[in-house]
């Protein structure tokens, strides 16, 4: 090769990167000769080698270009399931059934129909989901030696470890009749009253659970997880396997921006099942779960710390239905009072309300009170004449509203005989008055009550939570007080200092019982208050329902378990153990500063009353309509 040829070759290699070292040897500093010079490159014969200068670099480094080597053919890669299935059954169409999970970790479900049978697969991407569906389809062509392997091949996993070598037939029937449709149970569950604030499955009032679920548009089971279960299948997938081709219908959208509620419906075997959730996908899952529970008697396991804690005798099929219905009634009433949350007084951190039921049909339930608020009065604004509200936390205000309703009902009974039937009170054989047997009150709070119930529940109970891991720690069950003119609670210190009126006015911190402690007190003394106790028998909440931060272990400890050893109570008084439950569509956390006002409404009022939580009075300095209760 002459000099002219080398110059032409050099000028035509414009796309060769500068300062490139072919053998990854770093260039030496100084000098105009590149590190590659002097290196031997094969000329293809293997017997001799020579330098092949290509061009001079910008910094004086020489460029070298190795000779191209022929690519040797590698081993043939095995075909994946998609390719193999396409060869056997060309032209198959894959359909996207659902997408669940958060944005950063989605879960796709793809389906393919082969020989009249639908196979589904799931995965973090559509490609992997299609691959899994194709694998299941391929397995359907294989003859398996036993039923267990066939079920695994079809994507059906067993919840127990089956021992086929056992002499006892202890393996599940589903192993062999898993393709059969189970016969729905004829047993109906009923929601009645024991007359002592608890529920019972046997009472004078009955309503089938299916009718309750239909009227409430809710699933009668604990809420399903928006993520696939351990077997990789959520309710939508399972229902689609049993009844392919179902179509879900969007019914409604409601709620505040941080607590949206969507309702979806699906028709299966001539019946319509509805479900609600914070998004449409979750609502579809709950509608599917409702259908699975009603038609196929399928129940998905839930974390114990997230399940409702029923009062004695209450069937586990009903608490979630009741909880979701009570929560929806309170939120809908608040929406009506704030013009669909457009009023400036719709801004809130905590919403509470009390619902009264007079039977088993929750459609006849009545919202007694609605309130908001998270703060207490400043010590300097306390009133010795009772003109100011000291505690403006939402659940405390709702209970005050309930007292107003109870006085109204007692007055209604005493006014004339014609109105006695309209009152919720009747004469007691012990003297005084008592509630009618079928009257029950349910407290809803949009988050866990401050104090012992909330301090250990900073987030929703996760799937891996199995209850309180440290129930015996000294911090559990402590009395706590609210922070004056602020939010949060601190433990009560055992000191000899006694809170006095003049001490608070001179600057001592005002001590106000936490809401958890007050609810625990209500579960012994009742919610009727000291004055009404002279006229009526103790009244207790039948259920306490939380819109978020529900943790069954912490809530039950805070409201009754820590005082379970109480003894020698006067007649008619008892330790009340209400139904405790979260809701299916938990509210999202609302970051930001809480408003300084509290609103309240009682049935019969024309509108909301707005109270300055710092002063305990309205903006005009007038006493609240609840201040004398």
XYZ file of C-alpha atoms in Angstrom:
629
model
C 0.000 0.000 0.000
C 1.563 3.321 -1.092
C 1.350 6.671 0.652
C -1.495 7.946 -1.533
C -3.618 4.923 -0.730
C -3.034 5.408 2.977
C -4.014 9.088 2.740
C -7.235 8.203 0.877
C -8.096 5.567 3.453
C -7.399 8.046 6.221
C -9.617 10.749 4.727
C -12.525 8.370 4.142
C -12.629 7.223 7.771
C -14.350 10.319 9.097
C -16.638 8.420 11.465
C -13.786 6.904 13.471
C -13.823 8.464 16.948
C -10.810 10.428 17.983
C -8.400 9.200 20.655
C -9.952 5.734 20.556
C -7.772 2.990 21.985
C -8.702 -0.334 20.410
C -7.234 -2.509 23.144
C -8.471 -0.238 25.954
C -4.916 0.702 26.930
C -4.869 4.251 28.277
C -2.778 6.649 26.226
C 0.553 7.687 27.601
C 1.151 11.292 28.525
C 3.475 13.319 26.419
C 4.710 12.618 22.985
C 2.829 12.572 19.785
C 2.781 8.828 19.411
C -0.380 6.957 20.558
C -0.375 4.112 22.944
C -1.449 1.819 20.183
C 1.763 2.190 18.258
C 4.050 -0.739 18.460
C 1.173 -3.170 19.117
C 0.905 -6.203 16.908
C -2.270 -6.915 14.996
C -2.947 -10.100 13.085
C -3.099 -9.860 9.296
C -5.454 -12.768 9.119
C -2.859 -15.375 8.420
C -1.792 -15.723 11.965
C 1.884 -16.016 10.939
C 2.853 -12.366 10.622
C 1.668 -8.980 11.816
C 2.386 -5.380 11.081
C 1.417 -1.899 12.178
C -1.542 -0.317 10.429
C -1.425 3.447 10.966
C -4.668 5.074 10.051
C -4.450 8.759 10.799
C -2.970 11.246 13.201
C -5.252 12.438 16.007
C -5.767 16.026 17.088
C -3.292 15.626 19.907
C -0.791 13.705 17.967
C -2.188 10.290 18.861
C -2.099 7.718 16.129
C -5.206 5.845 15.114
C -5.350 2.153 14.349
C -8.185 0.134 12.884
C -8.256 -3.626 13.509
C -9.191 -5.965 10.740
C -12.789 -7.116 10.698
C -13.285 -10.609 11.967
C -15.851 -12.987 10.637
C -18.710 -13.723 13.044
C -18.957 -17.351 13.932
C -22.543 -18.649 14.161
C -23.605 -19.264 17.804
C -25.955 -21.854 19.192
C -29.614 -21.612 18.185
C -31.630 -19.917 20.943
C -34.706 -21.771 22.166
C -38.065 -20.346 21.199
C -40.176 -18.804 23.915
C -43.769 -19.747 24.631
C -45.167 -16.996 22.385
C -43.217 -18.211 19.380
C -44.042 -21.861 20.011
C -47.742 -21.180 20.463
C -47.798 -19.048 17.317
C -46.327 -21.927 15.335
C -48.969 -24.317 16.655
C -51.880 -21.846 16.427
C -50.952 -18.943 14.152
C -52.968 -15.732 14.214
C -53.957 -15.749 17.888
C -55.152 -12.437 19.332
C -54.089 -11.328 22.824
C -56.405 -9.002 24.763
C -55.639 -6.725 27.701
C -58.097 -7.550 30.503
C -56.954 -5.268 33.296
C -54.190 -3.143 34.700
C -53.816 -2.838 38.459
C -51.286 -1.566 40.941
C -49.569 1.814 41.313
C -47.965 3.673 38.427
C -44.444 2.627 39.425
C -45.383 -1.051 39.753
C -48.238 -1.902 37.381
C -49.618 -5.376 36.898
C -51.088 -6.279 33.499
C -53.421 -9.161 32.733
C -53.491 -10.502 29.172
C -55.727 -13.241 27.776
C -55.647 -15.463 24.712
C -58.285 -17.882 23.430
C -57.074 -21.280 22.234
C -59.436 -24.054 21.174
C -62.379 -22.262 22.745
C -60.663 -21.902 26.127
C -59.359 -18.628 27.532
C -55.940 -18.532 29.187
C -54.785 -15.575 31.231
C -51.378 -14.390 32.300
C -50.143 -11.536 34.449
C -46.895 -9.647 34.645
C -45.278 -6.250 35.209
C -45.356 -5.613 31.447
C -47.786 -6.557 28.718
C -45.090 -8.637 27.047
C -44.482 -10.767 30.136
C -48.228 -11.110 30.714
C -48.657 -12.388 27.150
C -45.763 -14.772 27.706
C -47.372 -16.218 30.836
C -50.701 -16.605 29.038
C -48.977 -18.432 26.208
C -47.218 -20.731 28.698
C -50.549 -21.715 30.252
C -52.014 -22.332 26.827
C -49.086 -24.582 25.899
C -49.489 -26.556 29.105
C -53.070 -27.299 28.142
C -51.727 -29.491 25.318
C -49.776 -31.631 27.770
C -51.231 -34.648 29.547
C -50.406 -34.513 33.263
C -50.139 -37.594 35.469
C -52.207 -36.235 38.365
C -54.793 -33.577 39.161
C -52.483 -31.335 41.173
C -50.091 -30.784 38.273
C -53.022 -30.142 35.981
C -54.335 -27.459 38.317
C -50.919 -25.847 38.512
C -50.659 -25.884 34.744
C -54.032 -24.201 34.449
C -52.947 -21.484 36.870
C -54.901 -22.779 39.847
C -52.852 -22.889 43.020
C -53.844 -24.673 46.198
C -53.911 -22.964 49.577
C -52.817 -26.125 51.417
C -49.928 -28.536 51.090
C -51.513 -31.719 49.808
C -50.044 -35.072 50.737
C -51.155 -37.613 48.154
C -49.301 -40.401 50.001
C -51.513 -40.053 53.052
C -53.966 -42.797 53.889
C -56.492 -40.165 54.903
C -58.447 -38.251 52.283
C -57.475 -34.892 53.735
C -56.785 -33.154 50.460
C -59.305 -30.552 49.347
C -62.212 -31.389 47.089
C -61.338 -28.435 44.909
C -58.467 -30.492 43.567
C -60.904 -32.537 41.505
C -64.055 -30.458 41.240
C -62.408 -27.079 40.875
C -64.046 -26.652 37.490
C -67.524 -27.126 38.934
C -69.621 -24.165 40.047
C -70.222 -24.389 43.807
C -73.821 -24.234 44.963
C -74.531 -20.970 46.806
C -75.372 -21.355 50.443
C -79.006 -20.917 51.355
C -78.126 -19.581 54.787
C -79.008 -15.925 55.203
C -77.328 -13.722 57.738
C -79.342 -11.266 59.716
C -78.633 -8.020 61.471
C -80.666 -7.624 64.639
C -80.398 -5.946 67.989
C -79.790 -7.375 71.430
C -81.035 -4.233 73.084
C -77.667 -3.593 74.755
C -75.953 -1.816 71.912
C -74.633 -4.945 70.241
C -75.587 -6.781 67.087
C -76.817 -10.327 66.813
C -77.445 -12.839 64.082
C -80.755 -13.805 65.654
C -83.270 -11.055 66.183
C -86.777 -9.924 65.425
C -85.556 -7.989 62.397
C -84.149 -9.852 59.466
C -82.852 -9.081 56.038
C -80.805 -11.392 53.818
C -77.242 -10.315 53.383
C -77.665 -10.330 49.602
C -80.461 -7.791 49.893
C -78.361 -5.639 52.185
C -75.445 -5.716 49.763
C -77.721 -4.862 46.854
C -79.349 -1.924 48.595
C -76.029 -0.499 49.765
C -74.123 -1.050 46.512
C -71.250 -2.484 48.519
C -69.438 -5.772 48.812
C -70.364 -7.714 51.957
C -66.747 -8.668 52.484
C -63.587 -6.854 53.569
C -62.115 -4.740 50.798
C -59.875 -6.548 48.328
C -56.334 -5.438 47.823
C -55.783 -3.439 44.622
C -52.763 -5.661 44.002
C -52.954 -9.281 42.868
C -52.991 -11.939 45.538
C -50.219 -14.419 46.097
C -51.537 -16.517 43.244
C -51.315 -13.524 40.923
C -55.055 -13.188 40.465
C -57.341 -10.432 41.650
C -61.153 -10.740 41.788
C -61.588 -9.395 38.249
C -59.326 -12.109 36.857
C -61.015 -14.881 38.837
C -64.492 -13.770 37.814
C -63.448 -13.496 34.172
C -62.228 -17.089 34.259
C -65.579 -18.242 35.573
C -67.705 -15.949 33.400
C -65.692 -14.692 30.394
C -66.717 -11.590 28.486
C -68.236 -9.613 31.362
C -68.625 -5.866 30.907
C -68.317 -3.382 33.772
C -70.456 -0.245 33.811
C -69.490 3.055 35.408
C -72.374 4.301 37.567
C -71.310 7.361 39.531
C -68.515 9.502 40.918
C -68.730 11.393 44.206
C -66.696 12.652 47.144
C -64.120 15.325 47.830
C -60.948 15.642 45.794
C -58.879 13.758 48.371
C -61.549 11.093 48.888
C -63.089 10.339 45.517
C -65.544 7.466 45.322
C -66.339 5.648 42.085
C -69.109 3.084 41.675
C -68.860 0.310 39.080
C -71.369 -2.446 38.320
C -71.218 -5.820 36.601
C -74.057 -8.144 35.602
C -73.445 -11.843 36.249
C -76.051 -14.579 35.748
C -78.860 -12.045 35.648
C -77.803 -10.305 38.878
C -76.145 -6.912 39.164
C -73.298 -6.415 41.610
C -71.830 -3.044 42.502
C -68.579 -1.955 44.089
C -67.017 1.355 45.030
C -63.437 2.533 45.442
C -61.089 5.470 45.208
C -60.544 4.644 41.538
C -62.428 2.736 38.878
C -60.081 -0.232 38.961
C -60.596 -0.742 42.669
C -64.349 -0.331 42.236
C -64.311 -3.031 39.547
C -62.382 -5.331 41.872
C -64.958 -4.857 44.620
C -67.844 -5.435 42.252
C -66.161 -8.643 41.103
C -65.540 -9.705 44.692
C -69.185 -9.093 45.542
C -70.198 -11.380 42.668
C -67.686 -14.045 43.697
C -68.922 -13.982 47.287
C -72.592 -14.164 46.352
C -72.531 -16.600 43.430
C -69.462 -18.746 44.097
C -69.006 -18.383 47.860
C -65.403 -17.238 47.388
C -63.762 -15.222 50.131
C -60.330 -13.626 49.914
C -58.150 -13.769 52.980
C -57.422 -10.445 54.645
C -54.854 -9.249 57.144
C -56.292 -9.696 60.662
C -55.360 -6.180 61.749
C -57.457 -4.749 58.893
C -60.572 -6.813 59.438
C -63.564 -5.441 61.328
C -63.749 -6.409 64.996
C -67.389 -7.367 65.567
C -69.354 -7.090 68.751
C -70.464 -10.416 70.180
C -72.843 -12.347 67.966
C -72.375 -10.251 64.823
C -71.887 -12.172 61.620
C -68.607 -11.376 59.883
C -70.349 -11.015 56.530
C -72.025 -7.761 57.535
C -69.639 -5.340 59.322
C -68.022 -4.050 56.133
C -71.390 -3.372 54.536
C -72.548 -1.438 57.580
C -69.275 0.506 57.851
C -69.286 1.588 54.209
C -72.956 2.580 54.386
C -72.513 4.708 57.515
C -69.459 6.438 56.074
C -71.217 7.189 52.810
C -74.264 8.627 54.590
C -72.130 11.030 56.629
C -70.021 12.163 53.667
C -73.104 12.661 51.486
C -74.789 14.764 54.175
C -71.673 16.895 54.526
C -71.672 17.324 50.754
C -75.283 18.553 50.859
C -74.525 20.997 53.665
C -71.484 22.464 51.895
C -73.024 22.714 48.418
C -71.108 19.748 47.061
C -67.950 20.737 48.966
C -67.770 24.150 47.278
C -68.419 26.160 50.450
C -65.351 27.677 52.132
C -66.381 25.819 55.285
C -66.041 22.492 53.493
C -62.295 22.689 54.153
C -61.456 20.254 56.908
C -58.972 17.716 58.216
C -61.313 15.480 60.214
C -64.979 14.774 59.545
C -67.212 12.983 62.040
C -70.861 12.065 62.175
C -73.388 9.879 63.956
C -75.936 7.700 62.161
C -78.998 6.136 63.793
C -80.472 2.856 62.540
C -83.883 1.584 63.580
C -83.793 -1.859 62.015
C -81.857 -3.948 59.565
C -82.460 -1.883 56.434
C -79.754 0.756 56.339
C -81.772 2.682 53.742
C -83.934 3.819 56.663
C -80.897 5.086 58.580
C -80.871 8.720 59.702
C -77.841 10.981 59.914
C -78.068 12.614 63.348
C -75.010 14.863 63.273
C -72.104 16.036 61.125
C -69.093 17.987 62.378
C -65.483 18.915 61.616
C -62.602 20.205 63.716
C -59.171 19.330 65.115
C -58.377 21.933 67.777
C -59.157 22.972 71.353
C -59.811 26.301 73.013
C -57.039 28.622 74.140
C -56.974 28.771 77.943
C -57.568 32.514 78.101
C -60.942 32.158 76.325
C -62.489 29.659 78.737
C -65.915 30.653 80.061
C -67.047 30.066 83.651
C -70.674 30.233 82.453
C -70.299 27.512 79.848
C -70.585 29.839 76.857
C -67.560 28.452 75.019
C -66.808 25.048 73.513
C -63.589 23.804 75.078
C -63.012 20.875 72.704
C -63.749 21.320 69.007
C -62.482 17.957 67.776
C -64.958 16.569 65.265
C -66.009 13.442 67.177
C -66.514 15.401 70.395
C -68.710 17.940 68.623
C -70.740 15.141 67.004
C -71.422 13.657 70.405
C -72.630 17.069 71.628
C -74.974 17.153 68.646
C -76.258 13.721 69.640
C -77.061 15.035 73.132
C -79.112 17.792 71.539
C -81.022 15.167 69.547
C -81.630 13.032 72.658
C -83.082 15.975 74.585
C -85.352 16.723 71.633
C -86.556 13.113 71.510
C -87.214 13.030 75.266
C -89.161 16.258 74.996
C -91.124 14.753 72.098
C -92.133 11.774 74.235
C -93.252 13.981 77.116
C -95.155 16.508 75.001
C -98.294 14.477 74.211
C -99.379 10.876 73.711
C -99.707 11.237 69.954
C -96.008 12.002 69.579
C -94.821 9.263 71.907
C -94.694 6.724 69.084
C -92.450 9.068 67.091
C -89.891 9.258 69.893
C -86.968 6.851 70.155
C -87.594 6.532 73.906
C -89.999 4.293 75.793
C -90.818 3.899 79.457
C -88.439 1.669 81.395
C -89.723 -0.922 83.857
C -87.005 0.268 86.225
C -88.246 3.818 86.073
C -87.264 6.596 83.735
C -86.767 5.975 80.031
C -84.722 3.813 77.716
C -84.123 3.475 73.988
C -86.424 1.386 71.879
C -84.966 -2.036 71.321
C -84.070 -1.563 67.665
C -82.449 1.888 67.943
C -78.683 1.941 67.485
C -76.106 4.724 67.049
C -72.991 4.476 64.904
C -70.044 6.879 65.163
C -68.045 7.639 62.017
C -64.670 9.439 62.146
C -62.672 10.104 59.002
C -59.454 9.132 60.807
C -58.449 7.395 64.021
C -59.234 9.381 67.198
C -56.320 11.316 68.658
C -54.443 9.749 71.523
C -53.706 6.083 72.112
C -55.636 4.915 69.034
C -53.761 7.147 66.572
C -50.266 7.501 67.983
C -49.379 3.916 67.035
C -51.300 3.918 63.741
C -49.484 6.464 61.556
C -50.499 4.581 58.398
C -52.982 2.021 57.189
C -52.374 -1.506 58.419
C -50.199 -3.074 55.730
C -50.680 -6.564 54.355
C -47.712 -7.827 56.333
C -48.983 -6.360 59.609
C -50.174 -9.093 61.908
C -51.299 -6.903 64.795
C -49.402 -5.082 67.497
C -45.997 -6.722 67.832
C -45.276 -5.014 71.162
C -48.564 -4.983 73.096
C -46.885 -4.926 76.513
C -44.796 -1.800 76.061
C -45.427 0.870 78.654
C -46.316 3.424 76.006
C -49.395 1.394 75.060
C -52.639 2.464 76.681
C -51.374 5.660 78.295
C -53.700 8.555 79.025
C -52.881 11.480 76.792
C -53.891 15.128 76.622
C -54.407 17.423 73.667
C -52.103 20.313 72.945
C -53.627 23.694 73.735
C -54.488 25.649 70.568
C -52.776 23.004 68.462
C -52.929 19.454 67.173
C -51.613 16.198 68.574
C -51.386 14.709 72.068
C -48.782 14.146 74.790
C -48.763 11.637 77.668
C -50.218 12.643 81.019
C -47.449 13.021 83.603
C -48.051 11.607 87.057
C -47.438 14.712 89.139
C -49.040 16.231 92.183
C -49.932 19.349 90.219
C -53.684 19.869 89.968
C -55.097 21.887 87.105
C -56.864 24.973 88.422
C -58.942 27.646 86.772
C -56.781 30.559 87.828
C -53.616 28.578 87.021
C -54.739 28.134 83.428
C -55.681 31.791 83.156
C -52.208 32.726 84.383
C -50.502 30.633 81.731
C -50.490 26.983 82.795
C -51.081 24.577 79.930
C -54.713 23.586 79.576
C -55.151 19.812 79.866
C -57.898 18.312 77.681
C -58.537 14.587 77.460
C -57.637 12.967 74.146
C -60.482 11.655 72.010
C -59.335 8.057 72.549
C -59.651 8.527 76.315
C -63.062 10.166 76.013
C -64.398 7.360 73.822
C -63.109 4.810 76.345
C -64.999 6.705 79.054
C -68.158 6.700 76.924
C -67.886 2.917 76.604
C -68.412 2.657 80.360
C -70.504 5.655 81.383
C -72.468 5.975 78.149
C -72.802 8.837 75.699
C -75.872 10.419 77.293
C -73.978 12.657 79.696
C -74.414 13.307 83.430
C -77.709 15.203 83.285
C -79.516 12.772 80.989
C -78.326 9.892 83.178
C -80.910 11.050 85.718
C -83.706 10.290 83.257
C -82.558 7.633 80.784
C -80.657 4.381 80.965
C -77.067 4.337 79.647
C -76.732 4.651 75.872
C -73.732 3.203 74.047
C -72.380 3.348 70.509
C -73.084 0.170 68.547
C -70.167 0.749 66.193
C -67.161 3.016 65.684
C -66.084 3.313 62.052
C -62.887 4.953 60.807
C -62.365 6.443 57.364
C -58.581 6.036 57.503
C -55.710 4.895 59.739
C -57.744 1.929 60.922
C -55.773 -0.620 62.903
C -57.964 -3.083 64.759
C -55.498 -3.896 67.534
C -54.642 -0.325 68.431
C -58.219 0.948 68.157
C -59.715 -1.843 70.274
C -57.043 -1.378 72.936
C -57.642 2.364 73.058
C -61.438 2.314 73.316
C -62.114 -0.664 75.592
C -59.418 -3.336 75.993
C -57.159 -1.314 78.281
C -60.017 -1.025 80.781
C -61.249 -4.594 80.346
C -60.599 -5.408 84.021
C -63.045 -2.826 85.304
C -65.360 -4.292 87.961
C -68.246 -3.480 90.322
C -70.091 -1.208 87.921
C -73.526 0.060 89.001
C -76.601 -1.685 87.577
C -77.280 -1.068 83.868
C -73.687 0.053 83.305
C -71.265 -2.219 81.463
C -68.067 -2.186 79.457
C -69.340 -1.639 75.919
C -67.471 -3.364 73.106
C -68.753 -1.788 69.884
C -68.153 -3.000 66.370
C -64.857 -1.545 65.125
C -64.217 -1.268 61.415
C -62.479 0.658 58.686
C -64.078 1.371 55.336
C -63.358 -0.091 51.919
C -62.366 3.237 50.375
C -59.979 4.739 52.921
C -59.430 8.491 52.746
C -56.098 9.821 51.526
C -53.871 11.839 53.827
C -54.359 15.619 53.610
C -51.081 17.461 54.084
C -51.216 21.074 55.155
C -52.392 23.175 58.048
C -55.762 22.430 59.572
C -58.384 25.205 59.546
C -59.047 27.092 62.788
C -62.804 26.652 62.565
C -65.155 23.826 63.403
C -68.600 23.261 61.904
C -71.540 21.364 63.340
C -75.002 20.294 62.247
C -77.749 18.335 64.000
C -80.831 16.860 62.375
C -83.471 19.584 62.415
C -80.984 22.441 61.962
C -81.316 24.637 58.912
C -77.604 24.794 58.182
C -74.071 24.581 59.479
C -72.842 26.533 62.501
C -69.253 27.739 62.240
C -67.222 27.993 65.466
C -63.791 29.492 66.003
C -61.915 26.617 67.633
C -59.531 28.964 69.448
C -62.264 30.959 71.203
C -64.994 28.320 71.336
C -67.558 30.797 69.947
C -68.681 31.951 66.528
C -66.991 34.773 64.624
C -69.336 37.317 66.203
C -68.363 36.204 69.696
C -71.722 34.562 70.372
C -72.127 31.288 72.255
C -72.599 28.120 70.240
C -75.945 26.373 70.113
C -74.111 23.382 71.600
C -72.425 25.184 74.476
C -75.062 24.260 77.086
C -74.952 20.512 76.304
